[in-house]
CSV table of C-alpha atoms and ligand atoms in Angstrom, one decimal:
chain,number,residue,atom,x,y,z
A,1172,MET,CA,36.6,-10.9,190.4
A,1173,GLU,CA,38.0,-9.3,187.2
A,1174,ASP,CA,36.4,-9.2,184.0
A,1175,LEU,CA,36.1,-12.4,181.9
A,1176,VAL,CA,38.9,-13.4,179.4
A,1177,GLU,CA,37.2,-14.2,175.9
A,1178,VAL,CA,37.1,-17.7,174.8
A,1179,TYR,CA,39.7,-18.8,172.7
A,1180,GLU,CA,40.4,-22.4,171.0
A,1181,LEU,CA,42.5,-24.7,173.1
A,1182,GLN,CA,45.3,-26.3,171.4
A,1183,ALA,CA,47.6,-29.2,172.2
A,1184,ASP,CA,50.6,-27.2,171.7
A,1185,MET,CA,49.4,-24.6,174.1
A,1186,PRO,CA,51.3,-24.8,177.8
A,1187,VAL,CA,49.5,-25.8,180.8
A,1188,GLY,CA,49.2,-23.1,183.6
A,1189,VAL,CA,49.8,-24.0,187.3
A,1190,MET,CA,49.4,-21.9,190.0
A,1191,ASP,CA,49.8,-21.6,193.8
A,1192,SER,CA,49.9,-18.6,196.3
A,1193,GLY,CA,53.6,-19.0,196.1
A,1194,LEU,CA,55.9,-22.0,195.9
A,1195,GLY,CA,54.1,-24.5,197.2
A,1196,GLY,CA,52.6,-25.7,194.1
A,1197,ILE,CA,56.0,-26.7,193.0
A,1198,SER,CA,55.2,-30.1,194.8
A,1199,VAL,CA,52.3,-30.8,192.4
A,1200,LEU,CA,54.3,-29.4,189.4
A,1201,GLN,CA,56.6,-32.1,190.2
A,1202,LYS,CA,54.0,-34.9,189.8
A,1203,ILE,CA,52.9,-33.2,186.5
A,1204,ARG,CA,56.4,-33.3,185.2
A,1205,GLN,CA,56.6,-37.0,185.8
A,1206,VAL,CA,53.0,-37.9,184.7
A,1207,LEU,CA,53.3,-35.6,181.7
A,1208,PRO,CA,56.8,-34.8,180.9
A,1209,GLN,CA,56.0,-33.5,177.3
A,1210,GLU,CA,53.9,-30.8,178.3
A,1211,ASN,CA,55.2,-27.0,178.6
A,1212,CYS,CA,53.9,-25.5,182.1
A,1213,ILE,CA,54.0,-22.0,183.1
A,1214,PHE,CA,54.2,-22.0,186.9
A,1215,PHE,CA,52.7,-18.8,188.5
A,1216,GLY,CA,53.5,-18.3,192.1
A,1217,ASP,CA,51.8,-15.3,193.7
A,1218,SER,CA,54.5,-15.2,196.3
A,1219,ALA,CA,54.1,-11.3,196.5
A,1220,HIS,CA,50.5,-12.1,198.1
A,1221,ALA,CA,51.5,-15.3,200.0
A,1222,PRO,CA,50.3,-16.7,202.2
A,1223,TYR,CA,46.8,-17.1,201.3
A,1224,GLY,CA,45.6,-19.0,204.1
A,1225,ASP,CA,44.8,-16.4,206.6
A,1226,LYS,CA,43.0,-13.8,204.2
A,1227,SER,CA,39.5,-13.1,203.4
A,1228,LEU,CA,37.5,-15.4,201.1
A,1229,ALA,CA,37.0,-12.6,199.1
A,1230,GLU,CA,40.7,-11.5,198.8
A,1231,ILE,CA,41.7,-15.2,197.8
A,1232,ARG,CA,39.0,-15.2,195.3
A,1233,GLN,CA,40.2,-11.9,193.9
A,1234,LEU,CA,43.9,-13.1,194.0
A,1235,THR,CA,43.2,-16.4,192.3
A,1236,ALA,CA,41.3,-14.8,189.7
A,1237,ASN,CA,43.9,-12.4,188.9
A,1238,VAL,CA,46.3,-15.2,188.6
A,1239,VAL,CA,43.8,-17.3,186.6
A,1240,ASN,CA,43.3,-14.4,184.2
A,1241,ASN,CA,46.9,-13.6,183.8
A,1242,LEU,CA,47.5,-17.4,182.7
A,1243,LEU,CA,44.4,-17.1,180.4
A,1244,ARG,CA,45.9,-14.1,178.6
A,1245,GLN,CA,49.1,-16.0,178.0
A,1246,ARG,CA,46.7,-18.7,176.0
A,1247,VAL,CA,47.0,-21.8,178.5
A,1248,LYS,CA,45.0,-25.1,177.5
A,1249,ALA,CA,44.4,-26.0,181.3
A,1250,VAL,CA,44.8,-24.4,184.3
A,1251,VAL,CA,45.9,-26.4,187.7
A,1252,ILE,CA,45.2,-24.7,191.0
A,1253,ALA,CA,47.9,-26.2,192.7
A,1254,CYS,CA,46.6,-24.7,196.2
A,1255,ASN,CA,44.1,-26.4,198.5
A,1256,THR,CA,43.4,-22.7,199.7
A,1257,ALA,CA,42.5,-21.2,196.1
A,1258,SER,CA,40.9,-24.3,195.1
A,1259,SER,CA,38.5,-24.0,198.1
A,1260,ALA,CA,38.0,-20.4,198.1
A,1261,ALA,CA,37.6,-20.1,193.9
A,1262,GLY,CA,37.7,-23.6,192.3
A,1263,ALA,CA,34.0,-23.6,191.8
A,1264,ILE,CA,33.2,-20.0,190.8
A,1265,LEU,CA,36.1,-20.1,188.1
A,1266,ARG,CA,34.6,-23.3,186.8
A,1267,GLU,CA,31.3,-21.5,186.3
A,1268,LYS,CA,33.1,-18.5,184.8
A,1269,TYR,CA,35.1,-20.7,182.2
A,1270,PRO,CA,33.4,-23.6,181.3
A,1271,TRP,CA,35.2,-24.1,178.3
A,1272,LEU,CA,38.2,-24.5,180.1
A,1273,PRO,CA,39.7,-27.6,182.0
A,1274,ILE,CA,40.5,-26.3,185.6
A,1275,ILE,CA,41.9,-28.8,187.7
A,1276,ALA,CA,41.3,-27.9,191.4
A,1277,ILE,CA,43.7,-29.9,194.3
A,1278,GLU,CA,42.2,-31.1,197.4
A,1279,PRO,CA,43.3,-32.9,200.4
A,1280,ALA,CA,44.0,-36.6,199.8
A,1281,LEU,CA,41.3,-37.4,202.5
A,1282,LYS,CA,40.0,-40.6,200.5
A,1283,PRO,CA,43.2,-42.6,200.1
A,1284,ALA,CA,44.4,-41.9,203.8
A,1285,VAL,CA,41.1,-43.4,205.3
A,1286,LEU,CA,41.0,-46.0,202.9
A,1287,HIS,CA,44.5,-46.8,203.9
A,1288,LYS,CA,43.2,-47.7,207.4
A,1289,ILE,CA,39.5,-48.0,207.8
A,1290,GLY,CA,38.7,-47.1,211.4
A,1291,GLY,CA,41.9,-45.2,211.9
A,1292,ARG,CA,42.6,-42.0,213.2
A,1293,VAL,CA,43.6,-39.5,210.2
A,1294,LEU,CA,45.3,-36.0,210.9
A,1295,VAL,CA,44.6,-33.5,208.3
A,1296,LEU,CA,47.2,-30.7,208.2
A,1297,ALA,CA,45.9,-27.8,205.8
A,1298,THR,CA,45.2,-23.9,206.1
A,1299,SER,CA,42.3,-22.7,208.2
A,1300,THR,CA,40.6,-21.4,205.1
A,1301,THR,CA,40.8,-25.1,203.6
A,1302,LEU,CA,39.6,-26.7,206.5
A,1303,ARG,CA,36.8,-24.0,207.1
A,1304,GLU,CA,35.3,-24.0,203.6
A,1305,LYS,CA,32.2,-25.9,202.2
A,1306,LYS,CA,34.6,-28.1,199.7
A,1307,PHE,CA,36.4,-30.0,202.8
A,1308,LYS,CA,33.4,-30.1,204.8
A,1309,LYS,CA,31.8,-32.2,202.2
A,1310,LEU,CA,34.7,-34.2,201.7
A,1311,MET,CA,34.7,-35.1,205.3
A,1312,GLU,CA,31.1,-36.0,205.3
A,1313,SER,CA,31.7,-38.5,202.9
A,1314,TYR,CA,34.6,-40.4,205.1
A,1315,GLU,CA,33.9,-39.5,208.9
A,1316,ASP,CA,31.9,-42.6,209.3
A,1317,LYS,CA,34.8,-44.8,208.0
A,1318,ALA,CA,37.7,-43.0,210.4
A,1319,GLU,CA,38.2,-40.4,213.0
A,1320,ILE,CA,39.6,-37.3,211.4
A,1321,ILE,CA,41.4,-34.7,212.9
A,1322,SER,CA,41.7,-31.5,211.3
A,1323,MET,CA,44.8,-29.0,212.2
A,1324,PRO,CA,45.4,-25.7,210.8
A,1325,LEU,CA,49.2,-25.1,210.8
A,1326,PRO,CA,49.1,-21.0,210.0
A,1327,GLY,CA,52.9,-19.8,209.7
A,1328,LEU,CA,54.2,-23.1,207.8
A,1329,PRO,CA,53.8,-21.8,204.3
A,1330,GLU,CA,56.3,-19.0,205.3
A,1331,PHE,CA,59.2,-21.4,206.2
A,1332,VAL,CA,59.1,-22.8,202.8
A,1333,GLU,CA,58.8,-19.5,200.9
A,1334,ARG,CA,62.1,-18.6,202.8
A,1335,GLY,CA,63.5,-22.1,201.6
A,1336,GLU,CA,63.9,-23.1,205.4
A,1337,LEU,CA,62.9,-26.7,205.0
A,1338,ASP,CA,64.4,-28.1,208.0
A,1339,SER,CA,65.6,-25.9,211.1
A,1340,PRO,CA,65.4,-25.8,215.0
A,1341,ALA,CA,62.7,-23.2,214.4
A,1342,LEU,CA,60.8,-25.4,212.0
A,1343,ARG,CA,60.8,-28.4,214.3
A,1344,GLU,CA,59.9,-26.4,217.4
A,1345,PHE,CA,57.0,-24.9,215.4
A,1346,LEU,CA,55.7,-28.3,214.3
A,1347,GLN,CA,56.2,-29.7,217.7
A,1348,LYS,CA,54.2,-27.1,219.2
A,1349,HIS,CA,51.3,-27.8,217.1
A,1350,PHE,CA,51.7,-31.8,217.3
A,1351,SER,CA,51.8,-31.7,221.3
A,1352,ALA,CA,47.9,-30.8,221.1
A,1353,LEU,CA,47.5,-34.4,219.8
A,1354,GLY,CA,48.5,-35.4,223.5
A,1355,ASP,CA,48.6,-39.1,223.3
A,1356,LYS,CA,46.3,-39.8,220.3
A,1357,LYS,CA,48.1,-42.5,217.9
A,1358,ILE,CA,47.8,-41.0,214.4
A,1359,ASP,CA,47.8,-43.9,211.6
A,1360,CYS,CA,47.7,-41.5,208.7
A,1361,GLY,CA,48.6,-37.9,208.0
A,1362,VAL,CA,47.2,-35.5,204.8
A,1363,LEU,CA,49.3,-33.0,203.7
A,1364,GLY,CA,46.7,-30.7,202.8
A,1365,CYS,CA,48.4,-27.8,201.5
A,1366,THR,CA,51.0,-27.9,198.8
A,1367,HIS,CA,53.7,-26.3,200.7
A,1368,TYR,CA,53.8,-28.9,203.2
A,1369,PRO,CA,55.4,-31.6,201.3
A,1370,PHE,CA,58.5,-29.6,201.2
A,1371,VAL,CA,58.6,-30.5,204.9
A,1372,ARG,CA,57.6,-33.9,204.8
A,1373,PRO,CA,60.4,-35.5,206.0
A,1374,VAL,CA,60.2,-33.4,209.3
A,1375,ILE,CA,56.7,-33.8,209.6
A,1376,GLN,CA,57.2,-37.7,209.0
A,1377,GLU,CA,59.8,-37.8,211.7
A,1378,LEU,CA,58.1,-35.8,214.5
A,1379,LEU,CA,54.7,-37.9,213.7
A,1380,GLY,CA,56.4,-41.4,213.6
A,1381,GLU,CA,57.8,-43.3,210.9
A,1382,GLU,CA,54.7,-45.7,210.8
A,1383,VAL,CA,52.4,-42.9,210.2
A,1384,ALA,CA,51.3,-43.4,206.4
A,1385,ILE,CA,51.4,-39.7,204.9
A,1386,PHE,CA,49.5,-38.7,201.7
A,1387,ASP,CA,49.2,-35.5,199.5
A,1388,GLY,CA,47.1,-34.7,196.5
A,1389,ALA,CA,49.7,-33.7,194.0
A,1390,GLU,CA,49.5,-37.4,192.2
A,1391,GLY,CA,45.9,-37.4,192.2
A,1392,THR,CA,45.9,-33.8,190.5
A,1393,ALA,CA,48.5,-34.6,188.0
A,1394,ARG,CA,46.5,-37.7,186.9
A,1395,GLN,CA,43.3,-35.8,186.8
A,1396,LEU,CA,45.1,-33.2,184.4
A,1397,ARG,CA,46.3,-36.1,182.3
A,1398,ARG,CA,42.5,-37.6,182.1
A,1399,GLN,CA,41.1,-34.2,181.3
A,1400,LEU,CA,43.7,-33.4,178.3
A,1401,ASP,CA,43.2,-37.0,177.1
A,1402,MET,CA,39.4,-36.5,177.1
A,1403,ARG,CA,39.7,-33.4,175.1
A,1404,GLY,CA,42.3,-34.6,172.6
A,1405,LEU,CA,44.8,-31.9,173.9
A,1406,LEU,CA,47.7,-34.1,175.2
A,1407,ASN,CA,50.9,-32.6,173.6
A,1408,MET,CA,52.2,-36.1,171.5
A,1409,ARG,CA,55.6,-34.6,170.5
A,1410,GLY,CA,58.4,-36.7,171.5
A,1411,LYS,CA,60.6,-34.4,173.6
A,1412,ASN,CA,60.4,-33.1,177.0
A,1413,GLY,CA,58.7,-30.0,177.7
A,1414,GLU,CA,59.7,-26.9,179.6
A,1415,VAL,CA,58.8,-24.7,182.7
A,1416,ILE,CA,58.4,-21.2,182.3
A,1417,TRP,CA,58.8,-19.5,185.7
A,1418,GLN,CA,56.7,-16.5,186.7
A,1419,ASN,CA,56.2,-14.8,190.0
A,1420,SER,CA,54.4,-11.7,191.2
A,1421,SER,CA,57.4,-10.9,193.7
A,1422,LYS,CA,60.1,-9.0,192.2
A,1423,ASP,CA,62.4,-11.0,194.4
A,1424,THR,CA,64.5,-12.6,191.9
A,1425,HIS,CA,65.8,-15.1,194.3
A,1426,LEU,CA,62.5,-16.9,194.3
A,1427,ILE,CA,63.0,-18.2,190.9
A,1428,GLU,CA,66.3,-19.5,191.9
A,1429,LEU,CA,64.6,-21.3,194.7
A,1430,SER,CA,61.7,-22.5,192.5
A,1431,LYS,CA,63.9,-24.2,190.4
A,1432,GLN,CA,65.8,-25.8,193.7
A,1433,LEU,CA,62.3,-26.8,194.8
A,1434,LEU,CA,61.6,-28.6,191.7
A,1435,GLY,CA,64.7,-30.4,191.7
B,1518,DGL,N1,49.8,-23.7,199.3
B,1518,DGL,C1,48.6,-23.3,199.5
B,1518,DGL,C2,47.5,-24.7,199.9
B,1518,DGL,O1,47.7,-25.4,199.3
B,1518,DGL,C3,48.6,-22.4,200.9
B,1518,DGL,C4,49.7,-21.9,201.4
B,1518,DGL,C5,49.0,-20.2,202.0
B,1518,DGL,O2,48.5,-20.2,203.0
B,1518,DGL,O3,49.3,-19.4,201.1
B,1518,DGL,O4,46.8,-24.7,200.5
């Protein structure tokens, strides 16, 4: 990981830094804008290095640290890791490195899914790294006696979203192929454990069945950010709406346009 950034004083009028391996984290930014409309946010998409999901842990840690350090150099008052993969690979390490900074790291919304139907069958969709790492293993251990939990990695799905391909025959074929592995197992709840997936949620919902309850971690993350800022007296109390500053490691300027469209 890169060198430490020096400690600075956090202030309420500083922006919040939100990061993802690419554009997926915009699904979390949407909720942050709803829950904390008055905050200014810097959204940093690391699209030049997306997807993170099939990289080594060391690489994901390095890339995440680079983005977080970049945000710190811009003097953010909090960092939201709006990427489940980066959270599971680097969240704990970054918290240890920057104990003075609120770092909110998303995780798959397994709890609300399990509690929605105790004894039901929950399908967790996420990257291979998220599903393999300690953070999710621990989460699973807390709930595996309350539901049947099936984990399914979907390598290749973030790339559809990065291209802005949110519904197409190729996307449907891709998802259908993966879901066919479920055979005739009936699913009660689905968890979108990668922040890219909510952008293709209507197709996932249609293919899994309209009766399947689908959860993602965006709202919980936004509320957690509000709690953390509030606790430290860092909420921006001014009356007017905040702005989003778009940044991306890719030189493809079309990505900023696509980012704005995804935010809606
Ligand atoms: N958006 C990221 C997540 O939430 C993963 C996509 C990727 O593989 O880069 O896990």
